[in-house]
Short mmCIF file of C-alpha atoms in Angstrom, two decimals:
data_model
loop_
_atom_site.label_atom_id
_atom_site.label_comp_id
_atom_site.label_asym_id
_atom_site.label_seq_id
_atom_site.Cartn_x
_atom_site.Cartn_y
_atom_site.Cartn_z
CA MET L 1 20.32 -14.32 -17.65
CA ASN L 2 19.00 -12.76 -20.84
CA ILE L 3 17.86 -15.09 -23.54
CA THR L 4 18.03 -14.66 -27.31
CA LEU L 5 14.67 -13.65 -28.70
CA ASP L 6 13.18 -14.97 -31.87
CA SER L 7 9.92 -14.57 -33.67
CA GLN L 8 8.61 -17.92 -32.44
CA ILE L 9 8.46 -16.84 -28.78
CA LYS L 10 4.90 -16.20 -27.65
CA ARG L 11 3.93 -13.56 -25.08
CA VAL L 12 1.35 -13.30 -22.32
CA LEU L 13 0.10 -9.93 -21.10
CA PHE L 14 -0.52 -9.99 -17.36
CA ALA L 15 -2.69 -7.13 -15.99
CA ASN L 16 -1.44 -6.48 -12.46
CA GLY L 17 -2.72 -2.93 -11.90
CA VAL L 18 -0.13 -1.81 -9.40
CA PRO L 19 3.64 -2.04 -9.96
CA VAL L 20 4.88 -5.63 -9.61
CA ASP L 21 5.91 -5.47 -5.95
CA VAL L 22 6.05 -7.88 -3.04
CA GLY L 23 2.68 -9.60 -2.51
CA GLY L 24 1.02 -12.98 -2.84
CA ILE L 25 -0.25 -12.61 -6.41
CA GLU L 26 2.99 -11.05 -7.60
CA LYS L 27 5.06 -13.79 -5.96
CA SER L 28 2.96 -16.45 -7.62
CA ILE L 29 3.28 -15.07 -11.13
CA MET L 30 7.01 -14.48 -10.65
CA ASP L 31 7.42 -18.11 -9.51
CA ILE L 32 5.63 -19.19 -12.70
CA TYR L 33 7.88 -16.88 -14.73
CA ARG L 34 10.92 -18.58 -13.26
CA GLY L 35 9.49 -22.01 -13.95
CA ILE L 36 8.33 -21.71 -17.58
CA ASP L 37 10.49 -22.33 -20.61
CA ARG L 38 11.42 -18.76 -21.53
CA LYS L 39 12.66 -19.92 -24.89
CA ASN L 40 8.98 -20.47 -25.85
CA LEU L 41 7.07 -18.00 -23.72
CA LEU L 42 7.57 -14.59 -22.07
CA ILE L 43 5.28 -12.61 -19.81
CA ASP L 44 4.72 -8.84 -20.10
CA PHE L 45 2.95 -6.73 -17.47
CA VAL L 46 0.50 -3.81 -17.60
CA VAL L 47 0.50 -1.57 -14.52
CA ARG L 48 -1.15 1.78 -13.67
CA LYS L 49 1.65 3.58 -11.87
CA PRO L 50 5.09 4.84 -13.00
CA GLN L 51 6.88 3.59 -9.87
CA SER L 52 9.29 0.61 -10.20
CA GLY L 53 8.25 -2.44 -8.23
CA TYR L 54 10.34 -5.04 -6.41
CA TYR L 55 10.34 -7.54 -9.35
CA HIS L 56 10.74 -5.04 -12.28
CA LYS L 57 14.43 -5.65 -12.77
CA GLU L 58 13.95 -9.40 -12.70
CA ILE L 59 11.16 -9.18 -15.27
CA GLU L 60 13.37 -7.13 -17.56
CA LEU L 61 16.19 -9.63 -17.05
CA TYR L 62 13.92 -12.26 -18.54
CA ASN L 63 13.14 -9.88 -21.47
CA GLY L 64 9.66 -9.27 -20.12
CA ARG L 65 8.27 -5.77 -20.67
CA ILE L 66 6.36 -3.55 -18.22
CA PHE L 67 3.89 -1.06 -19.64
CA ASN L 68 2.36 1.72 -17.59
CA ILE L 69 -1.10 2.13 -19.06
CA PHE L 70 -1.03 5.89 -18.25
CA ASP L 71 2.48 6.47 -19.58
CA ARG L 72 1.25 8.82 -22.27
CA THR L 73 -0.59 11.07 -19.79
CA LYS L 74 0.83 13.96 -17.74
CA HIS L 75 -0.10 12.36 -14.40
CA LYS L 76 1.34 8.94 -15.34
CA GLY L 77 -1.29 7.31 -13.16
CA ASN L 78 -0.55 9.22 -9.98
CA ARG L 79 -4.07 10.49 -9.34
CA LYS L 80 -7.34 9.21 -7.87
CA TRP L 81 -9.48 6.83 -9.88
CA ASN L 82 -12.47 8.11 -11.83
CA ILE L 83 -14.62 6.56 -14.55
CA TYR L 84 -12.60 8.30 -17.25
CA SER L 85 -9.55 6.37 -15.99
CA ASP L 86 -11.26 3.11 -16.91
CA ILE L 87 -12.39 4.38 -20.31
CA TYR L 88 -8.89 5.57 -21.08
CA SER L 89 -7.43 2.21 -19.83
CA PHE L 90 -9.68 0.24 -22.16
CA PHE L 91 -8.44 1.98 -25.30
CA GLU L 92 -4.82 2.12 -24.14
CA PHE L 93 -4.88 -1.58 -23.26
CA TYR L 94 -6.18 -2.33 -26.73
CA ARG L 95 -3.43 -0.12 -28.22
CA ILE L 96 -0.74 -1.99 -26.30
CA LEU L 97 -2.13 -5.35 -27.41
CA LYS L 98 -2.08 -4.32 -31.07
CA LYS L 99 1.19 -2.37 -31.09
CA ARG L 100 3.27 -4.54 -28.72
CA GLY L 101 1.75 -7.88 -29.57
CA PRO L 102 0.76 -10.29 -30.86
CA TYR L 103 -0.19 -11.89 -27.53
CA SER L 104 -1.26 -15.47 -27.13
CA ALA L 105 -3.03 -14.79 -23.82
CA VAL L 106 -4.21 -12.08 -21.47
CA HIS L 107 -4.40 -12.83 -17.75
CA ILE L 108 -6.51 -10.60 -15.49
CA VAL L 109 -6.03 -11.07 -11.71
CA HIS L 110 -8.50 -8.47 -10.42
CA PRO L 111 -11.69 -9.23 -12.39
CA ASN L 112 -13.88 -6.87 -10.41
CA LEU L 113 -11.49 -4.01 -11.24
CA ASP L 114 -10.05 -4.97 -14.62
CA GLY L 115 -12.48 -7.52 -16.07
CA TYR L 116 -13.56 -5.12 -18.73
CA LEU L 117 -10.09 -5.32 -20.26
CA ILE L 118 -11.08 -8.80 -21.50
CA ALA L 119 -13.31 -7.02 -24.02
CA ALA L 120 -10.32 -5.08 -25.33
CA ALA L 121 -8.45 -8.42 -25.62
CA LYS L 122 -11.36 -9.93 -27.52
CA LEU L 123 -11.44 -6.98 -29.92
CA ALA L 124 -7.68 -7.24 -30.40
CA GLY L 125 -8.04 -10.91 -31.33
CA VAL L 126 -6.26 -12.44 -28.32
CA PRO L 127 -7.33 -16.13 -28.30
CA ILE L 128 -6.79 -16.96 -24.59
CA ARG L 129 -8.44 -14.67 -22.08
CA ILE L 130 -8.17 -15.54 -18.38
CA ILE L 131 -9.90 -14.00 -15.40
CA HIS L 132 -8.59 -15.15 -12.05
CA SER L 133 -9.94 -14.69 -8.51
CA HIS L 134 -7.35 -14.76 -5.74
CA ASN L 135 -9.38 -13.86 -2.69
CA THR L 136 -12.67 -14.05 -0.81
CA GLY L 137 -12.78 -10.38 0.18
CA PHE L 138 -11.57 -6.91 -0.74
CA ASP L 139 -9.81 -4.29 1.38
CA ASP L 140 -11.25 -0.88 0.45
CA ARG L 141 -9.64 2.02 2.23
CA LYS L 142 -13.07 3.56 2.32
CA ALA L 143 -16.54 2.30 1.33
CA PRO L 144 -16.96 2.51 -2.45
CA ASN L 145 -19.61 4.83 -3.75
CA PHE L 146 -22.58 3.72 -5.86
CA MET L 147 -20.82 4.50 -9.14
CA ARG L 148 -17.75 2.49 -8.14
CA ILE L 149 -19.89 -0.48 -7.11
CA LEU L 150 -21.76 -0.31 -10.41
CA ILE L 151 -18.54 -0.13 -12.43
CA ARG L 152 -17.13 -3.12 -10.60
CA LYS L 153 -20.20 -5.22 -11.29
CA ALA L 154 -20.21 -4.27 -14.96
CA SER L 155 -16.43 -5.00 -15.20
CA LEU L 156 -16.93 -8.42 -13.65
CA SER L 157 -19.94 -9.26 -15.84
CA LEU L 158 -18.10 -8.31 -19.04
CA GLY L 159 -15.06 -10.32 -17.98
CA LYS L 160 -17.19 -13.41 -17.29
CA LEU L 161 -18.98 -13.06 -20.60
CA LEU L 162 -15.88 -12.89 -22.78
CA ALA L 163 -13.29 -14.91 -20.86
CA THR L 164 -12.13 -18.27 -22.20
CA HIS L 165 -10.86 -19.39 -18.75
CA ILE L 166 -12.42 -18.58 -15.35
CA TRP L 167 -10.06 -19.41 -12.46
CA GLY L 168 -9.92 -19.29 -8.71
CA CYS L 169 -7.14 -20.21 -6.29
CA SER L 170 -9.80 -22.06 -4.30
CA ARG L 171 -13.43 -22.97 -4.79
CA ALA L 172 -14.47 -20.27 -2.34
CA ALA L 173 -12.42 -17.66 -4.28
CA CYS L 174 -14.20 -18.72 -7.47
CA GLU L 175 -17.63 -18.56 -5.91
CA HIS L 176 -16.98 -15.28 -4.10
CA MET L 177 -15.97 -13.49 -7.27
CA PHE L 178 -18.07 -15.21 -9.94
CA GLY L 179 -21.14 -16.53 -8.14
CA LYS L 180 -22.23 -19.70 -6.33
CA GLU L 181 -23.08 -21.56 -9.56
CA ILE L 182 -19.80 -20.77 -11.33
CA MET L 183 -18.30 -24.23 -10.96
CA LYS L 184 -21.03 -25.55 -13.28
CA ASP L 185 -19.48 -23.43 -16.05
CA THR L 186 -17.12 -25.52 -18.14
CA ARG L 187 -14.62 -22.63 -18.25
CA ALA L 188 -14.25 -22.63 -14.47
CA GLU L 189 -11.38 -24.33 -12.62
CA VAL L 190 -9.62 -24.21 -9.28
CA VAL L 191 -5.97 -23.60 -10.19
CA GLN L 192 -3.05 -24.21 -7.80
CA ASN L 193 -0.72 -21.49 -6.72
CA PRO L 194 2.93 -22.45 -7.24
CA VAL L 195 5.36 -23.15 -4.35
CA ASP L 196 9.01 -24.11 -4.71
CA ILE L 197 8.63 -27.11 -2.50
CA ARG L 198 12.26 -28.21 -2.57
CA LYS L 199 13.40 -24.84 -1.28
CA PHE L 200 11.34 -25.39 1.85
CA ARG L 201 12.57 -28.96 2.16
CA ASP L 202 16.21 -27.90 2.23
CA ASN L 203 17.89 -30.19 4.80
CA THR L 204 21.10 -28.21 4.80
CA LEU L 205 19.37 -25.66 7.04
CA GLU L 206 19.69 -26.39 10.76
CA ARG L 207 17.35 -25.19 13.49
CA VAL L 208 20.12 -23.97 15.80
CA SER L 209 22.00 -22.04 13.17
CA ALA L 210 18.74 -20.61 11.82
CA ARG L 211 17.85 -19.28 15.27
CA GLU L 212 21.31 -17.85 15.68
CA GLN L 213 20.78 -15.76 12.58
CA PHE L 214 17.61 -14.34 14.11
CA LYS L 215 19.27 -14.03 17.54
CA ILE L 216 16.63 -16.21 19.18
CA PRO L 217 17.67 -18.67 21.90
CA ASN L 218 17.12 -22.32 21.10
CA ASN L 219 14.92 -22.83 24.18
CA LYS L 220 12.22 -20.44 22.94
CA ILE L 221 8.88 -21.48 21.46
CA VAL L 222 8.80 -19.57 18.15
CA ILE L 223 5.57 -18.63 16.38
CA LEU L 224 5.90 -17.39 12.79
CA ASN L 225 3.58 -15.29 10.66
CA VAL L 226 4.32 -14.34 7.05
CA ALA L 227 1.74 -11.89 5.70
CA ARG L 228 1.30 -8.44 4.26
CA TYR L 229 0.45 -5.79 6.92
CA ALA L 230 -3.10 -5.24 5.75
CA PRO L 231 -6.55 -5.47 7.43
CA GLN L 232 -7.24 -8.89 5.91
CA LYS L 233 -4.27 -10.51 7.72
CA ASN L 234 -5.53 -9.47 11.21
CA HIS L 235 -2.15 -8.73 12.83
CA LYS L 236 -3.61 -7.08 15.89
CA PHE L 237 -5.39 -10.35 16.74
CA LEU L 238 -2.05 -12.10 16.30
CA VAL L 239 -0.41 -9.74 18.80
CA ASP L 240 -3.34 -10.35 21.16
CA ILE L 241 -2.66 -14.12 20.90
CA LEU L 242 0.92 -13.47 21.86
CA GLU L 243 -0.08 -11.32 24.81
CA GLU L 244 -2.35 -14.09 26.11
CA ALA L 245 0.38 -16.70 25.51
CA THR L 246 2.90 -14.71 27.60
CA LYS L 247 0.46 -14.82 30.51
CA ILE L 248 0.81 -18.60 30.49
CA ARG L 249 4.55 -18.88 29.81
CA LYS L 250 7.42 -16.51 29.07
CA ASP L 251 9.43 -18.58 26.61
CA ILE L 252 7.26 -17.55 23.62
CA HIS L 253 8.59 -15.49 20.71
CA LEU L 254 6.67 -14.19 17.65
CA MET L 255 8.38 -13.50 14.33
CA MET L 256 6.54 -11.58 11.63
CA ILE L 257 7.70 -11.17 8.01
CA GLY L 258 5.96 -8.68 5.76
CA THR L 259 5.42 -5.20 4.49
CA GLY L 260 2.30 -3.13 3.86
CA PRO L 261 0.26 -0.09 4.81
CA LEU L 262 -0.38 -1.13 8.42
CA GLU L 263 3.20 -1.94 9.34
CA ASP L 264 3.61 1.16 11.61
CA VAL L 265 0.13 0.46 13.11
CA VAL L 266 1.24 -3.07 14.07
CA LYS L 267 4.54 -1.81 15.51
CA ASP L 268 2.60 0.68 17.66
CA TYR L 269 0.21 -2.02 18.79
CA VAL L 270 3.15 -4.25 19.85
CA GLU L 271 4.36 -1.40 22.04
CA GLU L 272 0.87 -0.62 23.37
CA LYS L 273 0.50 -4.28 24.51
CA ASN L 274 3.98 -4.17 26.03
CA VAL L 275 5.13 -7.34 24.25
CA GLY L 276 8.02 -5.81 22.33
CA ASN L 277 10.54 -8.16 24.02
CA PHE L 278 8.62 -11.15 22.64
CA VAL L 279 8.41 -9.89 19.02
CA THR L 280 10.73 -9.64 16.05
CA MET L 281 9.39 -7.84 13.02
CA LEU L 282 11.53 -8.89 10.08
CA ASP L 283 12.23 -7.23 6.73
CA LYS L 284 10.13 -8.33 3.73
CA ASN L 285 13.29 -9.76 2.10
CA THR L 286 13.93 -12.19 4.99
CA SER L 287 14.34 -15.80 3.88
CA VAL L 288 11.05 -17.56 4.63
CA PRO L 289 12.57 -21.06 4.48
CA LEU L 290 15.17 -19.96 7.06
CA ALA L 291 12.45 -18.44 9.27
CA LEU L 292 10.39 -21.62 9.08
CA LYS L 293 13.40 -23.69 10.07
CA ALA L 294 13.68 -21.55 13.19
CA SER L 295 9.94 -21.87 14.03
CA ASP L 296 7.78 -24.26 16.02
CA PHE L 297 4.40 -23.10 14.73
CA PHE L 298 2.94 -21.05 11.91
CA VAL L 299 -0.16 -18.92 12.66
CA LEU L 300 -2.47 -17.26 10.10
CA PRO L 301 -5.52 -15.59 11.75
CA SER L 302 -6.83 -13.98 8.56
CA ILE L 303 -10.23 -12.33 8.42
CA TYR L 304 -10.65 -13.73 4.90
CA GLU L 305 -8.30 -15.69 2.66
CA GLY L 306 -8.56 -16.80 -0.93
CA PHE L 307 -6.17 -19.63 -0.46
CA GLY L 308 -3.18 -19.15 1.90
CA ASN L 309 0.04 -20.07 0.06
CA THR L 310 2.05 -19.62 3.19
CA LEU L 311 0.26 -22.62 4.70
CA ILE L 312 1.65 -24.80 1.89
CA GLU L 313 5.14 -23.38 2.49
CA ALA L 314 4.95 -24.05 6.21
CA GLN L 315 3.78 -27.61 5.72
CA ALA L 316 6.53 -28.21 3.14
CA ALA L 317 8.88 -27.32 5.98
CA ASN L 318 6.96 -29.65 8.32
CA VAL L 319 5.85 -26.80 10.61
CA PRO L 320 2.39 -27.26 12.23
CA CYS L 321 -0.06 -24.55 11.36
CA PHE L 322 -3.02 -22.79 12.99
CA ALA L 323 -5.33 -20.85 10.71
CA SER L 324 -8.65 -19.14 11.09
CA THR L 325 -11.76 -20.90 9.81
CA ALA L 326 -11.95 -18.05 7.30
CA CYS L 327 -9.04 -19.69 5.51
CA GLN L 328 -9.82 -22.28 2.87
CA PRO L 329 -9.69 -26.08 3.30
CA GLU L 330 -7.64 -26.74 0.17
CA PRO L 331 -4.24 -25.81 1.72
CA ASN L 332 -4.65 -28.37 4.55
CA LEU L 333 -2.20 -31.13 3.64
CA GLY L 334 -2.28 -32.65 7.10
CA LEU L 335 -0.65 -30.09 9.41
CA VAL L 336 -3.32 -27.34 9.61
CA ASP L 337 -5.68 -26.86 12.54
CA TYR L 338 -8.52 -24.36 11.89
CA LEU L 339 -9.69 -22.20 14.78
CA PRO L 340 -12.62 -19.74 14.86
CA LEU L 341 -11.76 -16.09 15.37
CA ASN L 342 -14.84 -15.57 17.52
CA LYS L 343 -13.34 -17.79 20.21
CA GLY L 344 -10.88 -14.96 20.94
CA PRO L 345 -7.11 -14.69 21.32
CA LYS L 346 -7.04 -16.43 24.75
CA TYR L 347 -8.55 -19.56 23.21
CA TRP L 348 -6.05 -19.47 20.36
CA ALA L 349 -3.13 -19.05 22.77
CA GLU L 350 -4.29 -22.01 24.87
CA VAL L 351 -4.77 -24.31 21.85
CA ILE L 352 -1.39 -23.39 20.36
CA LEU L 353 0.45 -23.87 23.65
CA SER L 354 -1.33 -27.15 24.31
CA ASN L 355 0.28 -28.52 21.17
CA ILE L 356 3.80 -27.97 22.47
CA GLU L 357 3.95 -31.29 24.30
CA ARG L 358 1.82 -33.32 21.87
CA ASN L 359 3.51 -36.40 20.44
CA ASP L 360 0.87 -37.43 17.88
CA LYS L 361 2.95 -36.43 14.88
CA LYS L 362 0.82 -35.57 11.91
CA LYS L 363 2.11 -36.22 8.39
CA VAL L 364 1.91 -34.22 5.19
CA ASP L 365 0.17 -35.69 2.19
CA GLU L 366 3.21 -35.83 -0.10
CA ASP L 367 1.28 -36.33 -3.37
CA ARG L 368 -0.93 -33.33 -2.74
CA LEU L 369 2.06 -31.28 -1.58
CA PHE L 370 3.96 -31.81 -4.81
CA SER L 371 0.88 -30.96 -6.89
CA TYR L 372 1.64 -27.42 -5.81
CA ASP L 373 5.30 -27.61 -6.76
CA LEU L 374 6.62 -24.92 -9.08
CA SER L 375 7.63 -27.32 -11.83
CA THR L 376 4.12 -28.91 -11.89
CA VAL L 377 2.14 -25.66 -11.86
CA SER L 378 4.46 -23.93 -14.35
CA SER L 379 4.06 -26.82 -16.82
CA HIS L 380 0.26 -26.60 -16.60
CA MET L 381 0.30 -22.81 -16.96
CA GLU L 382 2.59 -22.90 -19.94
CA ASN L 383 0.23 -25.29 -21.73
CA VAL L 384 -2.68 -22.98 -21.06
CA TYR L 385 -0.82 -19.90 -22.25
CA LEU L 386 0.50 -21.60 -25.38
CA LYS L 387 -2.32 -23.94 -26.37
CA GLY L 388 -5.45 -22.63 -24.64
CA SER L 389 -6.02 -26.03 -22.96
CA LYS L 390 -7.78 -26.30 -19.59
CA TYR L 391 -5.36 -26.17 -16.68
CA PHE L 392 -5.83 -29.83 -15.71
CA GLU L 393 -5.59 -30.95 -19.31
CA GLY L 394 -2.13 -29.33 -19.64
#
């Protein structure tokens, strides 16, 4: 519901780049938005496209504002990037900060693309300036040219120089973006992504009824994957695992939840491998807690991964997980087995199926699990945004 605004409410400006749509970063910041005290703090967003994203109505419901940085241009952001786009963005970002502020903090989540905006925040007198790495790789549709590489390095360097807080969702994410020695910098911290733990612990959900909603028989072995259809998430390898598993036994079923540019490619690959009867591709709005309740295993064969929030969600629901060794160690709260991709899909299928009859029940580290809870993370983030403290001092 809308809240009454007063002059004491502080605001954060979150630079997202694309419209605030369904994705890991967007979900995390929206979870934080839901968890903070919106009588003290509101979050605005800067994007580079005029299109409305999945979360835009919710943001506006909270009295958050969404600014398209190219709103005053004819193209509104619907054109290919060039260096002049970044130059324009710098001055327009500064204008937004001065005209729509004051802002207590600026939060940049793509430092190699938008790190230079920290300089605009510094010039505008914003006291808290955060750059945040969320991954250990980058999916370019095509190889960047020399100029683009140079601009990215300059953007990242400027962001590092002028930021007050340097964050990563894991140590590897920090080091990948900011350099191997970054953790020696007193501004650097590994910051948890929020998860609504209690939602995944909901005991009112029942396995049989959950499977009925997905029209999956109770005697099936269900493997779940929740991920954006993008190269990083390695869905073809996942389908290959399923194909190998069906050679061993026929009571296997794979559920996938997501959206993304490769969705049609994955659908075609499922048909090419002739495993359509063993696969359900679910809408991006599908309830993940319900899907986990219906599942026996969670599988994440990513090519690279900054953290892997879905692993926390799965373990909160007590679902055993199998992840590639490219995924980070931090999300392992006791139920994650890491497997190398170079062993191939047959090896993965055999390992996963060998766990069906295992009785050595592993347990989740409850203390670590609840350190990721939405209420805990939101409280820390609110203190950073309002006071400029370090995350673990908040």
